[in-house]
Short mmCIF file of C-alpha atoms and ligand atoms in Angstrom, two decimals:
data_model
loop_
_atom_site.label_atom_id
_atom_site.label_comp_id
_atom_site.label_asym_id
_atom_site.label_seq_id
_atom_site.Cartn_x
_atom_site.Cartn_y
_atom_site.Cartn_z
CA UNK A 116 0.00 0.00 0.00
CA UNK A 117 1.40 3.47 -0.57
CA UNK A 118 0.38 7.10 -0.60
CA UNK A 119 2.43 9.48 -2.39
CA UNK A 120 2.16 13.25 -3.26
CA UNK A 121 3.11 14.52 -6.75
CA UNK A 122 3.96 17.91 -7.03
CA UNK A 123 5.25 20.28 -9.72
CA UNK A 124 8.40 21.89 -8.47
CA UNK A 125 8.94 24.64 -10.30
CA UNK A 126 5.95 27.27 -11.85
CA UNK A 127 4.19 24.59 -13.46
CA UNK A 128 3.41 23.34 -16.62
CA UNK A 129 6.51 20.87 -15.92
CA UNK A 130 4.52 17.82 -17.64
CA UNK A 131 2.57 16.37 -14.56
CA UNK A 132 -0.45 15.11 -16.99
CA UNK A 133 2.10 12.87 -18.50
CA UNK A 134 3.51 11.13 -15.25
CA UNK A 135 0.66 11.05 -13.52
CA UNK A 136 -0.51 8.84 -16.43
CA UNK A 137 2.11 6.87 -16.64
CA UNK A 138 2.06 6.22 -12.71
CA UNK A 139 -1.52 5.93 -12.65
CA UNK A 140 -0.63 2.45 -13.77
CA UNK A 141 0.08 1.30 -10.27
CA UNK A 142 -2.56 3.13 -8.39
CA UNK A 143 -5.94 2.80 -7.40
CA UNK A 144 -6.59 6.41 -7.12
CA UNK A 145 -5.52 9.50 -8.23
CA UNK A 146 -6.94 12.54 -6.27
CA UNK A 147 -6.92 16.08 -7.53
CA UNK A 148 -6.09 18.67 -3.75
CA UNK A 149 -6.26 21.99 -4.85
CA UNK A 150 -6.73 24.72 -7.68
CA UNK A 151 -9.01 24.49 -10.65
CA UNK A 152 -9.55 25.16 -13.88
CA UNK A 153 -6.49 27.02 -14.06
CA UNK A 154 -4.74 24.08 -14.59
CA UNK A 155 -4.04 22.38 -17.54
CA UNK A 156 -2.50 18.78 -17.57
CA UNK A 157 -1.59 17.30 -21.18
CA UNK A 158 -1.81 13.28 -22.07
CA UNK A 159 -0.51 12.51 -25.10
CA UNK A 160 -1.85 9.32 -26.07
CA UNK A 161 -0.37 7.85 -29.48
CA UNK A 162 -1.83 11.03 -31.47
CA UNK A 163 -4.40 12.07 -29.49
CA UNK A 164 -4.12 14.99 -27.38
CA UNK A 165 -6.04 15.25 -23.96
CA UNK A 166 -5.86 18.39 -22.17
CA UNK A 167 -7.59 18.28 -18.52
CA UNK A 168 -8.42 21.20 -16.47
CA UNK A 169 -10.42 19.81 -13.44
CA UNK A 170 -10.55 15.56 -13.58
CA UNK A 171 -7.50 13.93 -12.12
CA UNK A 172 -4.98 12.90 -15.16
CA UNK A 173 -5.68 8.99 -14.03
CA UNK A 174 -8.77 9.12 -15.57
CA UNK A 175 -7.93 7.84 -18.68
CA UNK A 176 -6.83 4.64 -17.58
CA UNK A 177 -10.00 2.62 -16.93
CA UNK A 178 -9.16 0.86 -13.56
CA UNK A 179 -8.19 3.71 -11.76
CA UNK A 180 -10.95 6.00 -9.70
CA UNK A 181 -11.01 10.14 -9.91
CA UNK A 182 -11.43 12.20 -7.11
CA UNK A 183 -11.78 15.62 -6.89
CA UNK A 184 -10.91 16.88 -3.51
CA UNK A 185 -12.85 19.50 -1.14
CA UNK A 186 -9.27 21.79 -1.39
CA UNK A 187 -10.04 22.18 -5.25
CA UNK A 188 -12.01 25.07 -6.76
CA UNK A 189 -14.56 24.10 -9.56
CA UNK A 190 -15.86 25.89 -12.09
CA UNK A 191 -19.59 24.15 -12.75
CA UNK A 192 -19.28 25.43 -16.76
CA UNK A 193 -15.23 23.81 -17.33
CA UNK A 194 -16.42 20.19 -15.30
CA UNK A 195 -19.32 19.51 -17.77
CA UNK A 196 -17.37 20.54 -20.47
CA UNK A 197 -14.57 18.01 -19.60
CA UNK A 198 -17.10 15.39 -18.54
CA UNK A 199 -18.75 15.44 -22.17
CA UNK A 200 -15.44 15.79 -23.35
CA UNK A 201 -14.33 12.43 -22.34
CA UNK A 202 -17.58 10.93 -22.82
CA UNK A 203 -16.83 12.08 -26.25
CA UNK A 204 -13.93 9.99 -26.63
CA UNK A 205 -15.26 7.23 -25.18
CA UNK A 206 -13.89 7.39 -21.68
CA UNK A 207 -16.53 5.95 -19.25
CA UNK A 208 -16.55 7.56 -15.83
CA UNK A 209 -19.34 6.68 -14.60
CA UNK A 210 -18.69 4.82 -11.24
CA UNK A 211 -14.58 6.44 -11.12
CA UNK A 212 -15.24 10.17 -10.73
CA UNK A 213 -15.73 11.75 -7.22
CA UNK A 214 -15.99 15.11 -5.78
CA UNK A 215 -16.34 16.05 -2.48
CA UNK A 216 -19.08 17.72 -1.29
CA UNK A 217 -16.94 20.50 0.80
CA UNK A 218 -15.36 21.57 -2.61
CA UNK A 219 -16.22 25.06 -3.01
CA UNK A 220 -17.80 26.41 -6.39
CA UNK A 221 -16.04 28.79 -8.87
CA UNK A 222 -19.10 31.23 -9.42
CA UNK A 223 -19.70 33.88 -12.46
CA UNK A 224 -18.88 36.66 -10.04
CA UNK A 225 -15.32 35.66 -9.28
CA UNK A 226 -14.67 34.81 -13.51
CA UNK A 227 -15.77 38.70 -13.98
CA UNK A 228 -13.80 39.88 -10.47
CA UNK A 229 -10.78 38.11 -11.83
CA UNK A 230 -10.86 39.74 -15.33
CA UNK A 231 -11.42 42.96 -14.19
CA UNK A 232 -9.06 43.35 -11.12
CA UNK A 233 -6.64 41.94 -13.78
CA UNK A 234 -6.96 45.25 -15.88
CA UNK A 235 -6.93 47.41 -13.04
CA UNK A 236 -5.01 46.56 -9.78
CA UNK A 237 -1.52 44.71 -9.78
CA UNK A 238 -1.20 42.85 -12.54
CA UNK A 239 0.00 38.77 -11.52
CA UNK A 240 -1.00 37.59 -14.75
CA UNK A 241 -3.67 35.29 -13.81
CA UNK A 242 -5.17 32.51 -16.07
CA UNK A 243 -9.02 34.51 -15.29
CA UNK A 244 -10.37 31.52 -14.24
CA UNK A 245 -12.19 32.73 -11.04
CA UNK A 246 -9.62 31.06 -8.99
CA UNK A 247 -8.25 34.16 -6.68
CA UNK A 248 -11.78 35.66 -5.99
CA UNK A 249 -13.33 32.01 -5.22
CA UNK A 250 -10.25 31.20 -2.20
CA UNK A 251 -11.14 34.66 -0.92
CA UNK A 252 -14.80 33.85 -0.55
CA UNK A 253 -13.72 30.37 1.02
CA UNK A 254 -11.71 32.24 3.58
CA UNK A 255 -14.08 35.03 4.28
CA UNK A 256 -16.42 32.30 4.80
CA UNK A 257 -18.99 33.62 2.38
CA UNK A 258 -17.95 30.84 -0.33
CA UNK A 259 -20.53 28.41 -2.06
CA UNK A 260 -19.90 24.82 -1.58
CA UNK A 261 -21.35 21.77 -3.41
CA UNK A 262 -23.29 20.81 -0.16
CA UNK A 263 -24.74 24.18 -0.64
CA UNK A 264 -26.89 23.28 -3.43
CA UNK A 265 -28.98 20.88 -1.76
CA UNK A 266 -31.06 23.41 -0.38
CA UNK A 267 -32.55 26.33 -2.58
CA UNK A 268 -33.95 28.21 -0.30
CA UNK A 269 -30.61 28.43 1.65
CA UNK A 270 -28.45 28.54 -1.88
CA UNK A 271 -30.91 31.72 -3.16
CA UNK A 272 -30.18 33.37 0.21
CA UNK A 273 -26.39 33.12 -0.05
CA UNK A 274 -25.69 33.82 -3.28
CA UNK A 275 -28.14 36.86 -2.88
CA UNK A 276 -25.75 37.84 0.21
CA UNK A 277 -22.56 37.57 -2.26
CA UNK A 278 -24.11 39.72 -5.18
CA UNK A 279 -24.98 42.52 -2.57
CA UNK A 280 -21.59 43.05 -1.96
CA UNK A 281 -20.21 41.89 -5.67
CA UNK A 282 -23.10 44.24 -7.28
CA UNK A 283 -21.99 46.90 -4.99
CA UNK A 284 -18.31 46.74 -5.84
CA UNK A 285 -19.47 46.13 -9.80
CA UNK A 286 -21.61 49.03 -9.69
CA UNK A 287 -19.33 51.41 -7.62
CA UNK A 288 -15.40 50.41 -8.29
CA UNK A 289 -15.39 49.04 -11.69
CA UNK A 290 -18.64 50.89 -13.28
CA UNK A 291 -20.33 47.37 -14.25
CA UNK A 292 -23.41 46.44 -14.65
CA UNK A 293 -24.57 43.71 -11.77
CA UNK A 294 -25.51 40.19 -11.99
CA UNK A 295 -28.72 38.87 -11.42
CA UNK A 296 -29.64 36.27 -8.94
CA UNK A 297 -32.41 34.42 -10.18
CA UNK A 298 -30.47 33.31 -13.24
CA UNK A 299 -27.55 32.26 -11.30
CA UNK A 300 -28.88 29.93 -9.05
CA UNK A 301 -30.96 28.43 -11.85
CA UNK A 302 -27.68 27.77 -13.32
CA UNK A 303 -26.59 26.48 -10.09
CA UNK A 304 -29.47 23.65 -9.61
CA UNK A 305 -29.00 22.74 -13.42
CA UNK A 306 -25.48 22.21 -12.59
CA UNK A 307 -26.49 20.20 -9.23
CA UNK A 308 -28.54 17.46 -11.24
CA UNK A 309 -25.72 17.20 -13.45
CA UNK A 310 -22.89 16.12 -10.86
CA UNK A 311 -25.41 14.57 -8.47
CA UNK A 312 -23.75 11.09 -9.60
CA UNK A 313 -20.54 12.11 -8.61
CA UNK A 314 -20.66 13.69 -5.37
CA UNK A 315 -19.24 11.67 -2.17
CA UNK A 316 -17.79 12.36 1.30
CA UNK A 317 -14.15 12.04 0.03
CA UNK A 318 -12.20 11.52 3.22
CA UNK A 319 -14.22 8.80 4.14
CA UNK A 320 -13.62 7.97 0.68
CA UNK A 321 -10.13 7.96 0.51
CA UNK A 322 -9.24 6.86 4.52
CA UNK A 323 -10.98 3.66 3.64
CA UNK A 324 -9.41 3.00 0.24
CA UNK A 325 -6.34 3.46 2.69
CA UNK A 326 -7.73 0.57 5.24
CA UNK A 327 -8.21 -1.58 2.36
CA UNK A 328 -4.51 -1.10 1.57
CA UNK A 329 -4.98 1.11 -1.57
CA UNK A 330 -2.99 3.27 -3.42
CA UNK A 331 -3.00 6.39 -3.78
CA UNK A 332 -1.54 9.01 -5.66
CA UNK A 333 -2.33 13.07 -5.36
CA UNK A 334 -1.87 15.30 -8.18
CA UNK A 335 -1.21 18.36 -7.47
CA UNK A 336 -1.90 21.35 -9.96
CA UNK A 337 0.56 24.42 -10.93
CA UNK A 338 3.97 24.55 -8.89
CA UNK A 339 5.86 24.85 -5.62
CA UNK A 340 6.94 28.45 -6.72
CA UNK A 341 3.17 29.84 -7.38
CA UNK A 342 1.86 28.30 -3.97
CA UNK A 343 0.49 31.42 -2.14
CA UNK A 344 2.73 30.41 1.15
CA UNK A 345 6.21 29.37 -0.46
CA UNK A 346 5.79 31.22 -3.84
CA UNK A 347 6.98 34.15 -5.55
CA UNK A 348 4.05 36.49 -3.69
CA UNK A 349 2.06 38.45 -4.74
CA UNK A 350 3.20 36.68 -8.43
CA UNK A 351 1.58 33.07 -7.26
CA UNK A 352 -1.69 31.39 -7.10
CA UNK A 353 -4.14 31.11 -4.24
CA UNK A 354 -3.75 27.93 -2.90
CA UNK A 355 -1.13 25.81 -1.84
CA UNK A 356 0.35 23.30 -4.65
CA UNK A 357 3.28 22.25 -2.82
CA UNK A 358 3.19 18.61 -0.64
CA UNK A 359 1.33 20.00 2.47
CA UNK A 360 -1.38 21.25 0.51
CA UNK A 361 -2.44 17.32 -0.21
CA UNK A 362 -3.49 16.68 3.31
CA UNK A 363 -5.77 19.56 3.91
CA UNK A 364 -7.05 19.13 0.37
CA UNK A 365 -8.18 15.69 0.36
CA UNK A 366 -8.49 14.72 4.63
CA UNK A 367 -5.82 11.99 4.09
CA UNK A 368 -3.65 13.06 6.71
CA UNK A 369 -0.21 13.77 6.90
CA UNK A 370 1.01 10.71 9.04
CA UNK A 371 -0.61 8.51 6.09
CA UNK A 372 1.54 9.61 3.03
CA UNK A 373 4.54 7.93 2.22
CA UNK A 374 6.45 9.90 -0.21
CA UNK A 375 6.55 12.91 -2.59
CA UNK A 376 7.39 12.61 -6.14
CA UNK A 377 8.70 15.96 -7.98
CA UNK A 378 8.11 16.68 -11.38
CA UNK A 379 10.95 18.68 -12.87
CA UNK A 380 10.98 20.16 -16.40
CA UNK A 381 15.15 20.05 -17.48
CA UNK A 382 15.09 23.66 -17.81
CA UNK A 383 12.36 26.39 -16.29
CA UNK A 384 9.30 27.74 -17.52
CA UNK A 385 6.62 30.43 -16.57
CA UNK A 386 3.56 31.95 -17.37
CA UNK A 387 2.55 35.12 -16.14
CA UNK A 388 4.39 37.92 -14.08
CA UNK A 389 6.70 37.69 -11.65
CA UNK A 390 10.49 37.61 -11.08
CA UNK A 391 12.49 34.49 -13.15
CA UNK A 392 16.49 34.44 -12.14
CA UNK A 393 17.16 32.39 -14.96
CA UNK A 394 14.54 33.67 -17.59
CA UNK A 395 16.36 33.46 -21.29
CA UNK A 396 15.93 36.75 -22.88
CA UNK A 397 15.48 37.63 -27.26
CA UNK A 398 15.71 34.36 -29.75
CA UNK A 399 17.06 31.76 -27.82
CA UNK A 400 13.67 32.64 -25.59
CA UNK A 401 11.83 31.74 -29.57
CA UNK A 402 13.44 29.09 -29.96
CA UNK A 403 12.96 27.10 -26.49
CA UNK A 404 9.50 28.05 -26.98
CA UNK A 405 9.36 26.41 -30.29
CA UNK A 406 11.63 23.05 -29.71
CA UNK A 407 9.50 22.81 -26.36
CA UNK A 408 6.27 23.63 -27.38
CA UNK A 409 5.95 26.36 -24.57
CA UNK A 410 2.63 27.57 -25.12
CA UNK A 411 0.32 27.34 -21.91
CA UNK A 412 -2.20 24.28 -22.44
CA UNK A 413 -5.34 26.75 -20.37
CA UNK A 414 -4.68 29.78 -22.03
CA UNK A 415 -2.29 29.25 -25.27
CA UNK A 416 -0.14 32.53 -23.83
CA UNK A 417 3.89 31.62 -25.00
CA UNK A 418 5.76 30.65 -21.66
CA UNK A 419 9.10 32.43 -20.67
CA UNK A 420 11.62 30.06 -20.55
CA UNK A 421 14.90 29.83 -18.98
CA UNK A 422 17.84 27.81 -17.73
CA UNK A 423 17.75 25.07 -15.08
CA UNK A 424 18.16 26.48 -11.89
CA UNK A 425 19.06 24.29 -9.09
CA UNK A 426 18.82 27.15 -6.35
CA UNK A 427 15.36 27.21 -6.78
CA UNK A 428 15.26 23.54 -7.17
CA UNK A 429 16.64 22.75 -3.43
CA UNK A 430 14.12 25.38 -2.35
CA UNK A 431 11.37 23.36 -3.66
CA UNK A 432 13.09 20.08 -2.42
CA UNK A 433 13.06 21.38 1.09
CA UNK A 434 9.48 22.67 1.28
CA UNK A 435 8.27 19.82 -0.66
CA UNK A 436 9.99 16.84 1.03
CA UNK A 437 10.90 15.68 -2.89
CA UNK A 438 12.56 12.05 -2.47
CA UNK A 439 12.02 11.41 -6.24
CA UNK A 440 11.93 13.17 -9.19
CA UNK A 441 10.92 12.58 -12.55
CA UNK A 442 12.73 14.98 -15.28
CA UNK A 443 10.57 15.85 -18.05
CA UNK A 444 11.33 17.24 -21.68
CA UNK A 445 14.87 16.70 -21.71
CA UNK A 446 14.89 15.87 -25.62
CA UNK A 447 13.84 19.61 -25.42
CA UNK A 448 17.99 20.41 -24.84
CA UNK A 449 19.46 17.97 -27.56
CA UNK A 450 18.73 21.06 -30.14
CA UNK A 451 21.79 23.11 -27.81
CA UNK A 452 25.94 22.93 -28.25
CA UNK A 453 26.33 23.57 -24.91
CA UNK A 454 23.12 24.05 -21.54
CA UNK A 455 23.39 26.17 -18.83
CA UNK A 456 22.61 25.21 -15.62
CA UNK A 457 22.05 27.64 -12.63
CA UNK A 458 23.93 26.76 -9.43
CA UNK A 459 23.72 29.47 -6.73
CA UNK A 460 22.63 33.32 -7.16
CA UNK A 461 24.62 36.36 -5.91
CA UNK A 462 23.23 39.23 -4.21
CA UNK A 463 25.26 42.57 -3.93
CA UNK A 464 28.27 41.19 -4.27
CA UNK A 465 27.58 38.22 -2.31
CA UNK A 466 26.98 34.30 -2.78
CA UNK A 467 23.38 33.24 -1.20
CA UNK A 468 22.95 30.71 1.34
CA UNK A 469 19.15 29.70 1.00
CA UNK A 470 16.64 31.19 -1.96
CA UNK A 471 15.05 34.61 -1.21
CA UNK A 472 11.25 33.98 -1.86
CA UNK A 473 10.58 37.32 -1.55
CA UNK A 474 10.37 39.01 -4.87
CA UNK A 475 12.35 42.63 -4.42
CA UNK A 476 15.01 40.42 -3.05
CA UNK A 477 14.47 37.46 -5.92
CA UNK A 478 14.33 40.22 -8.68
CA UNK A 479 17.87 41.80 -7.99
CA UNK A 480 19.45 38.25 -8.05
CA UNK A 481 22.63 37.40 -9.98
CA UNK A 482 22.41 33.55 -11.20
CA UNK A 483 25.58 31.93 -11.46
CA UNK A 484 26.02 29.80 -14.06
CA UNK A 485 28.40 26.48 -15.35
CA UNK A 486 27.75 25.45 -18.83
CA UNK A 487 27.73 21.57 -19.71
CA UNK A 488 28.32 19.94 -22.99
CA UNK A 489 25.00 19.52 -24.62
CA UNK A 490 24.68 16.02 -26.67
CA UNK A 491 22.94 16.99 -29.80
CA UNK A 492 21.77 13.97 -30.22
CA UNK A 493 18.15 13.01 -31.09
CA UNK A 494 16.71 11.33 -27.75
CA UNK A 495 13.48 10.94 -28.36
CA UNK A 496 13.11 7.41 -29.20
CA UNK A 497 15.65 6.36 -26.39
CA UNK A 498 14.08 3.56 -23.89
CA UNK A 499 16.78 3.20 -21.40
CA UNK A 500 18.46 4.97 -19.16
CA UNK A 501 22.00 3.29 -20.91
CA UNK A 502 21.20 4.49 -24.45
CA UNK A 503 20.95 8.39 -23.40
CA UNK A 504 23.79 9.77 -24.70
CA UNK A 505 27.30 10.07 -22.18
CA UNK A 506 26.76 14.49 -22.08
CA UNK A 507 22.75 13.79 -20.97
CA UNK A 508 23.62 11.53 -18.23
CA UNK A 509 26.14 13.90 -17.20
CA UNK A 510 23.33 16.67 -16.70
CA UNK A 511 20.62 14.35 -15.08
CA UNK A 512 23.99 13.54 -13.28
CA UNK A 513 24.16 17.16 -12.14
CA UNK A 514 20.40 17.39 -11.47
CA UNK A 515 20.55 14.91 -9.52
CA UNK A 516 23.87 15.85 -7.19
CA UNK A 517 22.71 19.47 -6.65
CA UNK A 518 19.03 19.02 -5.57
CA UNK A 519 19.97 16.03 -3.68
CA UNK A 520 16.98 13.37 -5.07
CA UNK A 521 16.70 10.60 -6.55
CA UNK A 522 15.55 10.20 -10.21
CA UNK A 523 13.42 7.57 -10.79
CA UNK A 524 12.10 8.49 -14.21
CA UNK A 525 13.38 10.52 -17.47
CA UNK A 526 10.70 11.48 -19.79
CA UNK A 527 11.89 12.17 -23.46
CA UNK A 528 8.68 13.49 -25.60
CA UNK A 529 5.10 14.09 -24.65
CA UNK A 530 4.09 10.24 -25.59
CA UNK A 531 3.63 7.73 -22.95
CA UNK A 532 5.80 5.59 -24.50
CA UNK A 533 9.11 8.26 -24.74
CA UNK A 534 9.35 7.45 -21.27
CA UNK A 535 12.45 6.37 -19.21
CA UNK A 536 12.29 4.42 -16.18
CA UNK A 537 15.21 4.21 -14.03
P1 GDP B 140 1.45 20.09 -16.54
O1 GDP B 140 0.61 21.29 -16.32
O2 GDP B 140 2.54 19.99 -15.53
O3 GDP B 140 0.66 18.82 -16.64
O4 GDP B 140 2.18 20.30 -17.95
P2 GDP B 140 1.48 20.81 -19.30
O5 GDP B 140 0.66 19.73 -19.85
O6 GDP B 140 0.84 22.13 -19.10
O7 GDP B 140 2.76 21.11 -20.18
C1 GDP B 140 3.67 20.12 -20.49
C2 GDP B 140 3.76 20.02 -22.03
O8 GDP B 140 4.92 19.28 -22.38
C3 GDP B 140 2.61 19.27 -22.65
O9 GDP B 140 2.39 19.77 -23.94
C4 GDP B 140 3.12 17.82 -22.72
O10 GDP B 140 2.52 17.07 -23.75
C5 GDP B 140 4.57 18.09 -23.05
N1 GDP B 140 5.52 17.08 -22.52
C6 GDP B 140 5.48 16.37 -21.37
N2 GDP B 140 6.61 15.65 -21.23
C7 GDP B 140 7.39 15.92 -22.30
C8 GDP B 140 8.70 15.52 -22.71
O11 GDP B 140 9.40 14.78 -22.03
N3 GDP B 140 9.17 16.05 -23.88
C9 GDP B 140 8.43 16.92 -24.65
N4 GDP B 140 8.98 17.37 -25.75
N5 GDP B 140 7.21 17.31 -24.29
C10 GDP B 140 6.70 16.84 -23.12
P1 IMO B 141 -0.59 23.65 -14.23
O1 IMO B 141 -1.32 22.79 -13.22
C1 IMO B 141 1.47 27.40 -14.97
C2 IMO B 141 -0.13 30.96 -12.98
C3 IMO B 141 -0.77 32.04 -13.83
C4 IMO B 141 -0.43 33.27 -12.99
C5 IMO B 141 -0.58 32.76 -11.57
C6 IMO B 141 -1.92 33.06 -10.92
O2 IMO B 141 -1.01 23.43 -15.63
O3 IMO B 141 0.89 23.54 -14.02
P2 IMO B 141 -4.36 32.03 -11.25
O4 IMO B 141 -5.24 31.94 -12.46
O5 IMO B 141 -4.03 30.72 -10.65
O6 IMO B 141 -4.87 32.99 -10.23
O7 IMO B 141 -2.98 32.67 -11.80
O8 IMO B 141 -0.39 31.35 -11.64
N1 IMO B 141 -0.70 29.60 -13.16
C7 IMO B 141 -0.07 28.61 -13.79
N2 IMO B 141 1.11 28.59 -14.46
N3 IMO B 141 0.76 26.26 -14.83
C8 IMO B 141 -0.41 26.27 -14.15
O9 IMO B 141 -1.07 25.13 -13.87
C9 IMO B 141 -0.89 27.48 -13.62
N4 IMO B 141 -2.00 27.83 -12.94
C10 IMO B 141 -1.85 29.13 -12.65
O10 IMO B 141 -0.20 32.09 -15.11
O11 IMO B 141 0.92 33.62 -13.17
MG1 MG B 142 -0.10 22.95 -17.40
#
């Protein structure tokens, strides 16, 4: 029996669809802790392309049960859409998808709050999802939760307190017309009799998958640097990706999980604002973009790329508890003569002991840099770990020395089967 935790450790997008699919192989359930629809997760199956927002990347393996925990934010509109999605290519779920009922509802207020403090207050870049508005409401205790619309009377009532506040701040800060109520929670009980199949108490759910010795895996969405607690504030999200956010977002508790696994991309990418030591400036920038694909799978913007950076890696490794990581898209570097790789950062003058999460700090950083031979050598039909090329085991070598974990798998293209296991 095991529990483990998989994380992205970096900003995200570092290819956690793909492993969790490949892992999903060996568990019995793969739970979802925390953000929303802001994710996207890509599966590459032979040529088919699946891109999921909301439903836990094990889903497309047809033994393994979906669960959607109460830490996770969902958007009613982006779940049906996936569901039919799936349906659509013949992926049966009925019977493996579960959401808790505590899970708290992305509603068309916090979409249109998102949008427009987006054009008007600091700017973080946000996917516009709804997520940021939605966590406030859950922590100012005025949020909507699935449980909520089991009783109309009670739902019309507290949506009807959120718009007089929302309306007011429409109508008075950002000149906007307001939102009606009626149509909303009509929406709301439409979307109710939809997901009524799915909906279960999830820790009971998932403690007594545990008593029956099952195993689970946690997916976590986005990245150890955009969790609101650890992150580059205020350029983060507005939950908590990294490891302890897996407990709190499912109820399995902490004493029950048995490792972490980190998913780390060979170099770095981000989308959105914020400070990025390592961040590769003019056409080199065009051309990782292009030779990785960087182009964010929720909302298509091109992702700023950079250099691996192991400061920030042993950052993540130490708020994360990594003990193995997976590297992803390292056929993405066989197109360089030589890589660089980030090893410490300098500050005035200075060589840094631990990474400064906060951003004034973070911006002003010097990276400093060794440069290993690249291999320029096409990877991506290697199967084993002895057929990489001498120069790429030399920089999983490296990766591996400098963050201090263990690599247990090397992915080399988006397909399941470019996949190395060590
Ligand atoms: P996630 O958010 O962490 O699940 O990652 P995304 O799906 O947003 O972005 C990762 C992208 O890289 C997707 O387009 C994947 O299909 C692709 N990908 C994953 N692993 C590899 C790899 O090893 N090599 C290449 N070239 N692409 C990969
Ligand atoms: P996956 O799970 C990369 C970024 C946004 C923005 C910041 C806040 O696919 O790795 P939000 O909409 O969450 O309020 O935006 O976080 N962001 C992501 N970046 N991958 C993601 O998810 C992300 N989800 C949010 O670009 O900078
Ligand atoms: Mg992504």
């Amino acid at each position: 029996m095991s529990v483990s935790v998989l994380i992205g450790s970096q900003w995200g997008d570092e290819g956690k669809g793909k492993i969790v699919d490949i892992l999903s192989d060996r568990y019995d359930i793969v739970a979802r802790y925390q953000g929303g629809a802001n994710a996207g997760h890509t599966i590459q199956i032979l040529d088919k392309k699946f891109i999921l927002h909301l439903i836990p990347s094990g889903i497309l393996r047809e033994n393994v049960v979906c669960v959607i925990g109460n830490g996770v934010v969902i958007d009613p509109i982006a779940l049906l859409e996936e569901i039919e999605f799936l349906k659509q290519h013949d992926i049966d779920i009925e019977g493996r998808l579960f959401i808790s009922h505590n899970a708290h509802l992305i509603m068309p207020y916090h979409k249109l709050l998102d949008s427009i403090r987006e054009k008007s207050e600091l700017k973080i870049g946000t996917t516009g999802r709804g997520i940021g508005p939605c966590y406030i409401d859950k922590y100012a205790r005025k949020g909507i939760r699935i449980v909520d619309l089991l009783n109309k009377k009670e739902l019309e009532a507290k949506i009807r307190m959120n718009l007089e506040e929302k309306n007011n701040l429409l109508k008075k800060v950002y000149d906007h017309e307001e939102l009606d109520v009626e149509a909303i929670v009509e929406e709301y009980l439409e979307f109710d009799k939809a997901i009524d199949p799915y909906i279960a108490d999830v820790p009971l759910l998932l403690n007594d998958a545990i008593k029956q010795n099952k195993n689970i895996l946690m997916e976590g969405a986005q990245g150890a640097l955009l969790d609101v607690d650890y992150g580059t504030y205020p350029f983060v999200t507005s939950s908590n990706p990294t490891s302890g956010g897996a407990s709190t977002g499912t109820g399995i508790p902490p004493t029950k999980i048995d490792s972490v696994i980190g998913i780390v991309k060979a170099y770095t990418t981000r989308v959105g604002n914020g400070p990025f030591p390592t961040e590769i400036t003019g056409e080199l920038q065009e051309m990782f973009r292009k030779w990785g694909d960087e182009f964010g799978a929720t909302t298509g913007r091109p992702r700023r790329c950079g250099w691996f950076d192991a400061e920030l890696l042993r950052y993540s490794k130490l708020i994360n508890g990594i003990d193995f990581a997976a590297i992803t898209k390292l056929d993405v570097l066989s197109n360089l003569d030589d890589i660089k790789v980030c090893i410490a950062y300098e500050l005035n003058g200075k060589r840094l002991k631990s990474f400064p999460s906060d951003v004034s700090r973070l911006s002003e950083v010097t990276p400093i840099y060794e440069t290993l031979p690249g291999w320029k050598h096409d990877i991506t039909n290697v199967t084993s770990y002895d057929e990489l090329p001498s120069e790429a085991k030399s920089y999983l070598d490296f990766i591996e020395k400098s963050c201090e974990f263990k690599i247990t798998i090397v992915s080399v293209g988006p397909k399941r089967s470019q996949t190395i296991e060590l």
